[in-house]
């Protein structure tokens, strides 16, 4: 049943589902518990890394490191320690925002449908699309904020370590956009299936996410395709920062799109914006009328046009 029109003029925020955060926020106890758990865990991680920073052999920090870890190993320099912290912050952020958060949001969305409470939400003055977008992010908002904090800390550590700001910015763009796309994939699965009391959508999301993260990394092996690796956050980190640790020679190819290196970031931005908007639109259409196709003809034309542009870009890279 589509949402009723209350006659009130809707604001732009309603269509982005932002009021949903305030109507369906987690409990105060849960927010406090997650805050302190994340705060203590982050402090412990930072403290351990500080222990492994270069210290004088007779210093208290060096003695504490040897007493706790029974080793005298340490980072060769402060810069290498900060670079390691950058990698750790970004990797943990990807896990929280790109794995745990989409699974939690999808399970919450599926549970609403299984229990029949989603129909009550759709009686609100908000459009169906705003409910879909709200359910994508509101259930896991605390995890997303923690992941955002980790990314900000990672940017600071990476800048202090002397990493290329352009590479840090591109990795940040790929991580944020790909995590948003995975949330949209989960919402689409939850909008049309309640198989296994909602666990079917989790299985589908897990399967698609695995291939979505892994397959683009294999594009380095093909001529003209390396730019596709940046569609995965792991592929972006691998290409930008981890290539020095790889035994493979795949990084001899510089990623290009339409024959231009600088066009790669615009392709990544366009892909994720298109994927997020189309999946959100499809999820809202399926909730309003399950018998309808996921997208209308104009939507499929846009998808086909983007696929054509991708093909032309690969040909131009050759």
mmCIF file of C-alpha atoms in Angstrom:
data_model
loop_
_atom_site.group_PDB
_atom_site.id
_atom_site.type_symbol
_atom_site.label_atom_id
_atom_site.label_comp_id
_atom_site.label_asym_id
_atom_site.label_seq_id
_atom_site.Cartn_x
_atom_site.Cartn_y
_atom_site.Cartn_z
ATOM 1 C CA UNK A 1 0.000 0.000 0.000
ATOM 2 C CA UNK A 2 1.594 3.280 -1.085
ATOM 3 C CA UNK A 3 2.050 6.056 1.481
ATOM 4 C CA UNK A 4 -0.871 8.424 1.882
ATOM 5 C CA UNK A 5 -0.575 12.074 0.969
ATOM 6 C CA UNK A 6 -1.190 14.286 3.988
ATOM 7 C CA UNK A 7 -1.587 17.385 1.848
ATOM 8 C CA UNK A 8 1.518 18.958 3.389
ATOM 9 C CA UNK A 9 4.309 20.166 1.164
ATOM 10 C CA UNK A 10 7.298 17.836 1.350
ATOM 11 C CA UNK A 11 10.747 19.253 1.857
ATOM 12 C CA UNK A 12 13.810 18.120 -0.052
ATOM 13 C CA UNK A 13 15.084 16.371 3.090
ATOM 14 C CA UNK A 14 12.056 14.065 3.066
ATOM 15 C CA UNK A 15 13.084 12.614 -0.279
ATOM 16 C CA UNK A 16 16.535 11.786 1.068
ATOM 17 C CA UNK A 17 15.027 9.952 4.011
ATOM 18 C CA UNK A 18 16.775 12.138 6.594
ATOM 19 C CA UNK A 19 13.735 12.428 8.926
ATOM 20 C CA UNK A 20 13.878 8.639 9.170
ATOM 21 C CA UNK A 21 17.023 8.863 11.274
ATOM 22 C CA UNK A 22 15.169 10.697 14.005
ATOM 23 C CA UNK A 23 12.075 8.488 13.899
ATOM 24 C CA UNK A 24 13.902 5.162 14.016
ATOM 25 C CA UNK A 25 17.093 5.782 15.974
ATOM 26 C CA UNK A 26 18.704 3.139 18.173
ATOM 27 C CA UNK A 27 18.180 3.220 21.933
ATOM 28 C CA UNK A 28 20.301 5.430 24.159
ATOM 29 C CA UNK A 29 21.809 2.416 25.947
ATOM 30 C CA UNK A 30 22.834 0.813 22.662
ATOM 31 C CA UNK A 31 24.382 4.021 21.375
ATOM 32 C CA UNK A 32 26.334 4.491 24.594
ATOM 33 C CA UNK A 33 27.498 0.889 24.614
ATOM 34 C CA UNK A 34 28.673 1.048 21.013
ATOM 35 C CA UNK A 35 30.376 4.393 21.644
ATOM 36 C CA UNK A 36 32.409 3.138 24.586
ATOM 37 C CA UNK A 37 33.207 -0.152 22.851
ATOM 38 C CA UNK A 38 34.515 1.668 19.808
ATOM 39 C CA UNK A 39 36.297 4.308 21.891
ATOM 40 C CA UNK A 40 38.154 1.794 24.052
ATOM 41 C CA UNK A 41 38.990 -0.425 21.063
ATOM 42 C CA UNK A 42 40.362 2.544 19.118
ATOM 43 C CA UNK A 43 42.476 3.689 22.064
ATOM 44 C CA UNK A 44 43.918 0.191 22.463
ATOM 45 C CA UNK A 45 44.779 0.030 18.761
ATOM 46 C CA UNK A 46 46.491 3.419 18.858
ATOM 47 C CA UNK A 47 48.371 2.548 22.047
ATOM 48 C CA UNK A 48 49.691 -0.713 20.586
ATOM 49 C CA UNK A 49 50.937 1.101 17.496
ATOM 50 C CA UNK A 50 52.588 3.776 19.638
ATOM 51 C CA UNK A 51 54.378 0.996 21.533
ATOM 52 C CA UNK A 52 55.889 -0.220 18.261
ATOM 53 C CA UNK A 53 57.084 3.243 17.258
ATOM 54 C CA UNK A 54 60.856 3.840 17.444
ATOM 55 C CA UNK A 55 61.824 4.443 21.081
ATOM 56 C CA UNK A 56 65.194 4.559 22.789
ATOM 57 C CA UNK A 57 66.260 1.062 23.944
ATOM 58 C CA UNK A 58 66.374 2.186 27.580
ATOM 59 C CA UNK A 59 63.024 4.051 27.487
ATOM 60 C CA UNK A 60 59.944 2.993 29.427
ATOM 61 C CA UNK A 61 57.939 2.461 26.204
ATOM 62 C CA UNK A 62 60.565 0.077 24.804
ATOM 63 C CA UNK A 63 60.658 -1.848 28.068
ATOM 64 C CA UNK A 64 56.862 -2.064 28.124
ATOM 65 C CA UNK A 65 56.849 -3.352 24.531
ATOM 66 C CA UNK A 66 59.333 -6.074 25.364
ATOM 67 C CA UNK A 67 57.432 -6.994 28.531
ATOM 68 C CA UNK A 68 54.024 -7.218 26.829
ATOM 69 C CA UNK A 69 54.970 -8.662 23.435
ATOM 70 C CA UNK A 70 58.282 -10.365 24.281
ATOM 71 C CA UNK A 71 59.903 -8.883 21.215
ATOM 72 C CA UNK A 72 62.135 -5.982 20.412
ATOM 73 C CA UNK A 73 60.673 -5.554 16.911
ATOM 74 C CA UNK A 74 59.414 -2.093 16.011
ATOM 75 C CA UNK A 75 58.614 0.161 13.087
ATOM 76 C CA UNK A 76 61.804 1.295 11.310
ATOM 77 C CA UNK A 77 60.656 4.943 11.470
ATOM 78 C CA UNK A 78 57.833 7.127 12.713
ATOM 79 C CA UNK A 79 56.669 7.622 9.125
ATOM 80 C CA UNK A 80 56.334 3.880 8.564
ATOM 81 C CA UNK A 81 54.339 3.598 11.785
ATOM 82 C CA UNK A 82 51.978 6.351 10.694
ATOM 83 C CA UNK A 83 51.615 4.686 7.293
ATOM 84 C CA UNK A 84 50.723 1.415 9.021
ATOM 85 C CA UNK A 85 48.110 3.273 11.076
ATOM 86 C CA UNK A 86 46.701 4.707 7.850
ATOM 87 C CA UNK A 87 46.298 1.217 6.398
ATOM 88 C CA UNK A 88 44.741 -0.113 9.589
ATOM 89 C CA UNK A 89 42.217 2.744 9.848
ATOM 90 C CA UNK A 90 41.116 2.382 6.237
ATOM 91 C CA UNK A 91 40.883 -1.422 6.347
ATOM 92 C CA UNK A 92 38.811 -1.440 9.546
ATOM 93 C CA UNK A 93 36.585 1.303 8.107
ATOM 94 C CA UNK A 94 35.943 -0.790 4.979
ATOM 95 C CA UNK A 95 35.009 -3.794 7.116
ATOM 96 C CA UNK A 96 32.599 -1.787 9.263
ATOM 97 C CA UNK A 97 31.020 0.339 6.520
ATOM 98 C CA UNK A 98 31.242 -2.121 3.638
ATOM 99 C CA UNK A 99 30.492 -5.456 5.338
ATOM 100 C CA UNK A 100 28.904 -5.209 8.796
ATOM 101 C CA UNK A 101 26.800 -2.110 8.186
ATOM 102 C CA UNK A 102 25.091 -3.323 4.949
ATOM 103 C CA UNK A 103 24.314 -6.691 6.540
ATOM 104 C CA UNK A 104 22.766 -5.014 9.595
ATOM 105 C CA UNK A 105 20.709 -2.590 7.496
ATOM 106 C CA UNK A 106 19.517 -5.347 5.163
ATOM 107 C CA UNK A 107 18.509 -7.555 8.091
ATOM 108 C CA UNK A 108 16.574 -4.655 9.645
ATOM 109 C CA UNK A 109 14.823 -3.933 6.333
ATOM 110 C CA UNK A 110 13.966 -7.608 5.817
ATOM 111 C CA UNK A 111 12.707 -7.930 9.387
ATOM 112 C CA UNK A 112 10.337 -5.004 8.828
ATOM 113 C CA UNK A 113 8.838 -6.811 5.848
ATOM 114 C CA UNK A 114 8.665 -10.202 7.565
ATOM 115 C CA UNK A 115 6.960 -8.771 10.656
ATOM 116 C CA UNK A 116 4.594 -6.598 8.615
ATOM 117 C CA UNK A 117 5.704 -3.354 10.272
ATOM 118 C CA UNK A 118 6.935 -1.872 7.017
ATOM 119 C CA UNK A 119 3.331 -1.243 5.955
ATOM 120 C CA UNK A 120 2.882 1.046 8.955
ATOM 121 C CA UNK A 121 5.974 2.991 7.924
ATOM 122 C CA UNK A 122 4.580 3.420 4.431
ATOM 123 C CA UNK A 123 1.480 5.086 5.846
ATOM 124 C CA UNK A 124 3.658 8.022 6.857
ATOM 125 C CA UNK A 125 3.756 11.160 4.690
ATOM 126 C CA UNK A 126 7.248 10.268 3.501
ATOM 127 C CA UNK A 127 7.560 8.839 -0.028
ATOM 128 C CA UNK A 128 8.591 5.210 -0.436
ATOM 129 C CA UNK A 129 12.003 6.217 -1.777
ATOM 130 C CA UNK A 130 12.794 8.136 1.410
ATOM 131 C CA UNK A 131 11.830 5.094 3.509
ATOM 132 C CA UNK A 132 14.135 2.897 1.405
ATOM 133 C CA UNK A 133 17.065 5.302 1.763
ATOM 134 C CA UNK A 134 16.365 5.701 5.467
ATOM 135 C CA UNK A 135 16.341 1.935 6.021
ATOM 136 C CA UNK A 136 19.645 1.696 4.149
ATOM 137 C CA UNK A 137 21.551 3.753 6.681
ATOM 138 C CA UNK A 138 19.503 4.426 9.839
ATOM 139 C CA UNK A 139 19.816 0.943 11.447
ATOM 140 C CA UNK A 140 23.616 1.020 11.166
ATOM 141 C CA UNK A 141 24.142 4.737 11.652
ATOM 142 C CA UNK A 142 26.431 4.228 14.665
ATOM 143 C CA UNK A 143 28.662 1.860 12.691
ATOM 144 C CA UNK A 144 28.813 4.320 9.804
ATOM 145 C CA UNK A 145 29.796 7.190 12.090
ATOM 146 C CA UNK A 146 32.550 5.075 13.617
ATOM 147 C CA UNK A 147 33.773 4.117 10.139
ATOM 148 C CA UNK A 148 33.745 7.796 9.171
ATOM 149 C CA UNK A 149 35.875 8.621 12.215
ATOM 150 C CA UNK A 150 38.351 5.903 11.229
ATOM 151 C CA UNK A 151 38.577 7.307 7.713
ATOM 152 C CA UNK A 152 39.237 10.805 9.026
ATOM 153 C CA UNK A 153 41.960 9.505 11.339
ATOM 154 C CA UNK A 154 43.395 7.517 8.450
ATOM 155 C CA UNK A 155 43.560 10.646 6.297
ATOM 156 C CA UNK A 156 45.438 12.472 9.063
ATOM 157 C CA UNK A 157 47.894 9.600 9.590
ATOM 158 C CA UNK A 158 48.420 9.202 5.843
ATOM 159 C CA UNK A 159 49.107 12.921 5.393
ATOM 160 C CA UNK A 160 51.582 12.901 8.308
ATOM 161 C CA UNK A 161 53.280 9.835 6.794
ATOM 162 C CA UNK A 162 53.869 11.718 3.552
ATOM 163 C CA UNK A 163 51.504 9.691 1.345
ATOM 164 C CA UNK A 164 50.284 11.275 -1.872
ATOM 165 C CA UNK A 165 47.165 13.378 -1.062
ATOM 166 C CA UNK A 166 45.699 12.557 -4.487
ATOM 167 C CA UNK A 167 45.921 8.825 -3.779
ATOM 168 C CA UNK A 168 44.392 9.275 -0.325
ATOM 169 C CA UNK A 169 41.513 11.289 -1.787
ATOM 170 C CA UNK A 170 40.876 8.739 -4.538
ATOM 171 C CA UNK A 171 40.901 5.850 -2.044
ATOM 172 C CA UNK A 172 38.501 7.755 0.218
ATOM 173 C CA UNK A 173 36.171 8.403 -2.724
ATOM 174 C CA UNK A 174 36.202 4.736 -3.771
ATOM 175 C CA UNK A 175 35.548 3.498 -0.228
ATOM 176 C CA UNK A 176 32.636 5.843 0.524
ATOM 177 C CA UNK A 177 30.903 5.341 -2.821
ATOM 178 C CA UNK A 178 31.346 1.564 -2.940
ATOM 179 C CA UNK A 179 29.998 1.167 0.601
ATOM 180 C CA UNK A 180 26.929 3.234 -0.336
ATOM 181 C CA UNK A 181 26.397 1.027 -3.391
ATOM 182 C CA UNK A 182 26.571 -2.136 -1.262
ATOM 183 C CA UNK A 183 23.924 -0.669 1.057
ATOM 184 C CA UNK A 184 21.712 -0.074 -1.977
ATOM 185 C CA UNK A 185 22.234 -3.670 -3.137
ATOM 186 C CA UNK A 186 21.066 -4.907 0.256
ATOM 187 C CA UNK A 187 18.002 -2.666 0.178
ATOM 188 C CA UNK A 188 17.089 -3.972 -3.263
ATOM 189 C CA UNK A 189 17.300 -7.594 -2.101
ATOM 190 C CA UNK A 190 15.234 -6.792 0.990
ATOM 191 C CA UNK A 191 12.568 -5.035 -1.070
ATOM 192 C CA UNK A 192 11.505 -8.043 -3.131
ATOM 193 C CA UNK A 193 12.234 -11.160 -1.071
ATOM 194 C CA UNK A 194 11.513 -12.413 2.434
ATOM 195 C CA UNK A 195 12.925 -15.882 1.771
ATOM 196 C CA UNK A 196 14.020 -17.658 4.944
ATOM 197 C CA UNK A 197 12.359 -14.987 7.105
ATOM 198 C CA UNK A 198 14.661 -12.358 5.696
ATOM 199 C CA UNK A 199 17.895 -14.330 5.715
ATOM 200 C CA UNK A 200 17.603 -14.928 1.971
ATOM 201 C CA UNK A 201 18.345 -11.269 1.333
ATOM 202 C CA UNK A 202 21.418 -11.521 3.585
ATOM 203 C CA UNK A 203 22.705 -14.512 1.628
ATOM 204 C CA UNK A 204 22.114 -12.680 -1.644
ATOM 205 C CA UNK A 205 23.824 -9.548 -0.377
ATOM 206 C CA UNK A 206 26.806 -11.513 0.939
ATOM 207 C CA UNK A 207 27.227 -13.359 -2.358
ATOM 208 C CA UNK A 208 26.926 -10.263 -4.539
ATOM 209 C CA UNK A 209 29.179 -8.222 -2.239
ATOM 210 C CA UNK A 210 31.886 -10.881 -2.349
ATOM 211 C CA UNK A 211 31.995 -10.830 -6.149
ATOM 212 C CA UNK A 212 31.559 -7.039 -6.243
ATOM 213 C CA UNK A 213 34.674 -6.646 -4.096
ATOM 214 C CA UNK A 214 36.787 -9.432 -5.631
ATOM 215 C CA UNK A 215 36.075 -9.486 -9.368
ATOM 216 C CA UNK A 216 37.214 -5.909 -10.166
ATOM 217 C CA UNK A 217 40.650 -6.737 -8.761
ATOM 218 C CA UNK A 218 41.097 -9.337 -11.512
ATOM 219 C CA UNK A 219 40.711 -6.645 -14.161
ATOM 220 C CA UNK A 220 44.407 -5.781 -13.781
ATOM 221 C CA UNK A 221 45.234 -8.902 -15.760
ATOM 222 C CA UNK A 222 43.475 -7.631 -18.902
ATOM 223 C CA UNK A 223 44.672 -4.864 -21.163
ATOM 224 C CA UNK A 224 42.430 -1.806 -21.022
ATOM 225 C CA UNK A 225 40.485 -2.989 -17.965
ATOM 226 C CA UNK A 226 42.579 -1.908 -14.917
ATOM 227 C CA UNK A 227 40.322 1.096 -14.202
ATOM 228 C CA UNK A 228 37.567 -1.321 -13.158
ATOM 229 C CA UNK A 229 39.625 -2.296 -10.088
ATOM 230 C CA UNK A 230 38.732 1.051 -8.512
ATOM 231 C CA UNK A 231 35.089 -0.002 -8.291
ATOM 232 C CA UNK A 232 36.127 -2.143 -5.299
ATOM 233 C CA UNK A 233 37.521 -0.487 -2.149
ATOM 234 C CA UNK A 234 40.003 -3.336 -1.798
ATOM 235 C CA UNK A 235 41.023 -2.931 -5.425
ATOM 236 C CA UNK A 236 41.569 0.796 -4.934
ATOM 237 C CA UNK A 237 43.704 0.245 -1.830
ATOM 238 C CA UNK A 238 45.622 -2.520 -3.590
ATOM 239 C CA UNK A 239 46.318 -0.364 -6.640
ATOM 240 C CA UNK A 240 47.196 2.831 -4.777
ATOM 241 C CA UNK A 241 49.058 1.653 -1.680
ATOM 242 C CA UNK A 242 49.618 -2.095 -1.529
ATOM 243 C CA UNK A 243 51.289 -2.628 -4.892
ATOM 244 C CA UNK A 244 54.698 -2.336 -3.252
ATOM 245 C CA UNK A 245 53.916 -5.472 -1.243
ATOM 246 C CA UNK A 246 52.728 -7.502 -4.239
ATOM 247 C CA UNK A 247 54.772 -10.092 -6.101
ATOM 248 C CA UNK A 248 52.618 -9.621 -9.202
ATOM 249 C CA UNK A 249 53.619 -7.517 -12.193
ATOM 250 C CA UNK A 250 50.055 -6.402 -12.895
ATOM 251 C CA UNK A 251 50.764 -2.843 -11.771
ATOM 252 C CA UNK A 252 52.925 -2.144 -14.797
ATOM 253 C CA UNK A 253 49.696 -0.943 -16.462
ATOM 254 C CA UNK A 254 48.558 2.533 -15.444
ATOM 255 C CA UNK A 255 44.754 2.675 -15.136
ATOM 256 C CA UNK A 256 43.076 4.798 -17.777
ATOM 257 C CA UNK A 257 39.553 5.447 -18.971
ATOM 258 C CA UNK A 258 38.913 6.715 -22.494
ATOM 259 C CA UNK A 259 42.705 6.900 -22.732
ATOM 260 C CA UNK A 260 43.063 9.401 -19.842
ATOM 261 C CA UNK A 261 44.408 8.652 -16.368
ATOM 262 C CA UNK A 262 42.443 11.485 -14.759
ATOM 263 C CA UNK A 263 39.135 10.168 -16.126
ATOM 264 C CA UNK A 264 39.237 7.093 -13.856
ATOM 265 C CA UNK A 265 37.910 8.981 -10.823
ATOM 266 C CA UNK A 266 35.035 10.412 -12.874
ATOM 267 C CA UNK A 267 34.098 6.939 -14.084
ATOM 268 C CA UNK A 268 34.107 5.603 -10.518
ATOM 269 C CA UNK A 269 31.950 8.527 -9.377
ATOM 270 C CA UNK A 270 29.519 8.057 -12.256
ATOM 271 C CA UNK A 271 29.249 4.293 -11.773
ATOM 272 C CA UNK A 272 28.445 4.458 -8.075
ATOM 273 C CA UNK A 273 26.033 7.370 -8.404
ATOM 274 C CA UNK A 274 24.200 5.508 -11.161
ATOM 275 C CA UNK A 275 24.217 2.193 -9.269
ATOM 276 C CA UNK A 276 23.033 3.774 -6.021
ATOM 277 C CA UNK A 277 20.243 5.790 -7.638
ATOM 278 C CA UNK A 278 19.005 2.935 -9.832
ATOM 279 C CA UNK A 279 19.030 0.357 -7.036
ATOM 280 C CA UNK A 280 17.234 2.742 -4.672
ATOM 281 C CA UNK A 281 14.663 3.537 -7.341
ATOM 282 C CA UNK A 282 14.194 -0.159 -8.120
ATOM 283 C CA UNK A 283 13.719 -1.014 -4.424
ATOM 284 C CA UNK A 284 11.058 1.690 -4.051
ATOM 285 C CA UNK A 285 9.233 0.512 -7.186
ATOM 286 C CA UNK A 286 9.221 -3.101 -5.959
ATOM 287 C CA UNK A 287 7.738 -2.055 -2.621
ATOM 288 C CA UNK A 288 5.015 0.008 -4.286
ATOM 289 C CA UNK A 289 4.084 -2.617 -6.882
ATOM 290 C CA UNK A 290 5.937 -5.973 -6.780
ATOM 291 C CA UNK A 291 4.473 -7.021 -10.128
ATOM 292 C CA UNK A 292 6.180 -4.163 -11.975
ATOM 293 C CA UNK A 293 9.684 -4.394 -13.494
ATOM 294 C CA UNK A 294 12.440 -3.105 -11.253
ATOM 295 C CA UNK A 295 13.098 -0.185 -13.595
ATOM 296 C CA UNK A 296 11.056 1.488 -16.319
ATOM 297 C CA UNK A 297 12.295 1.681 -19.883
ATOM 298 C CA UNK A 298 14.051 4.994 -19.400
ATOM 299 C CA UNK A 299 15.949 3.526 -16.449
ATOM 300 C CA UNK A 300 17.166 0.563 -18.462
ATOM 301 C CA UNK A 301 18.134 2.954 -21.288
ATOM 302 C CA UNK A 302 20.341 4.885 -18.871
ATOM 303 C CA UNK A 303 21.965 1.642 -17.690
ATOM 304 C CA UNK A 304 22.499 0.537 -21.294
ATOM 305 C CA UNK A 305 23.999 3.934 -22.189
ATOM 306 C CA UNK A 306 26.444 3.742 -19.286
ATOM 307 C CA UNK A 307 27.440 0.229 -20.365
ATOM 308 C CA UNK A 308 28.071 1.566 -23.866
ATOM 309 C CA UNK A 309 30.275 4.350 -22.484
ATOM 310 C CA UNK A 310 32.193 1.762 -20.448
ATOM 311 C CA UNK A 311 32.781 -0.320 -23.581
ATOM 312 C CA UNK A 312 34.003 2.695 -25.535
ATOM 313 C CA UNK A 313 36.331 3.577 -22.667
ATOM 314 C CA UNK A 314 37.844 0.088 -22.705
ATOM 315 C CA UNK A 315 38.340 0.242 -26.455
ATOM 316 C CA UNK A 316 40.001 3.656 -26.184
ATOM 317 C CA UNK A 317 42.363 2.308 -23.526
ATOM 318 C CA UNK A 318 43.639 -0.371 -25.860
#
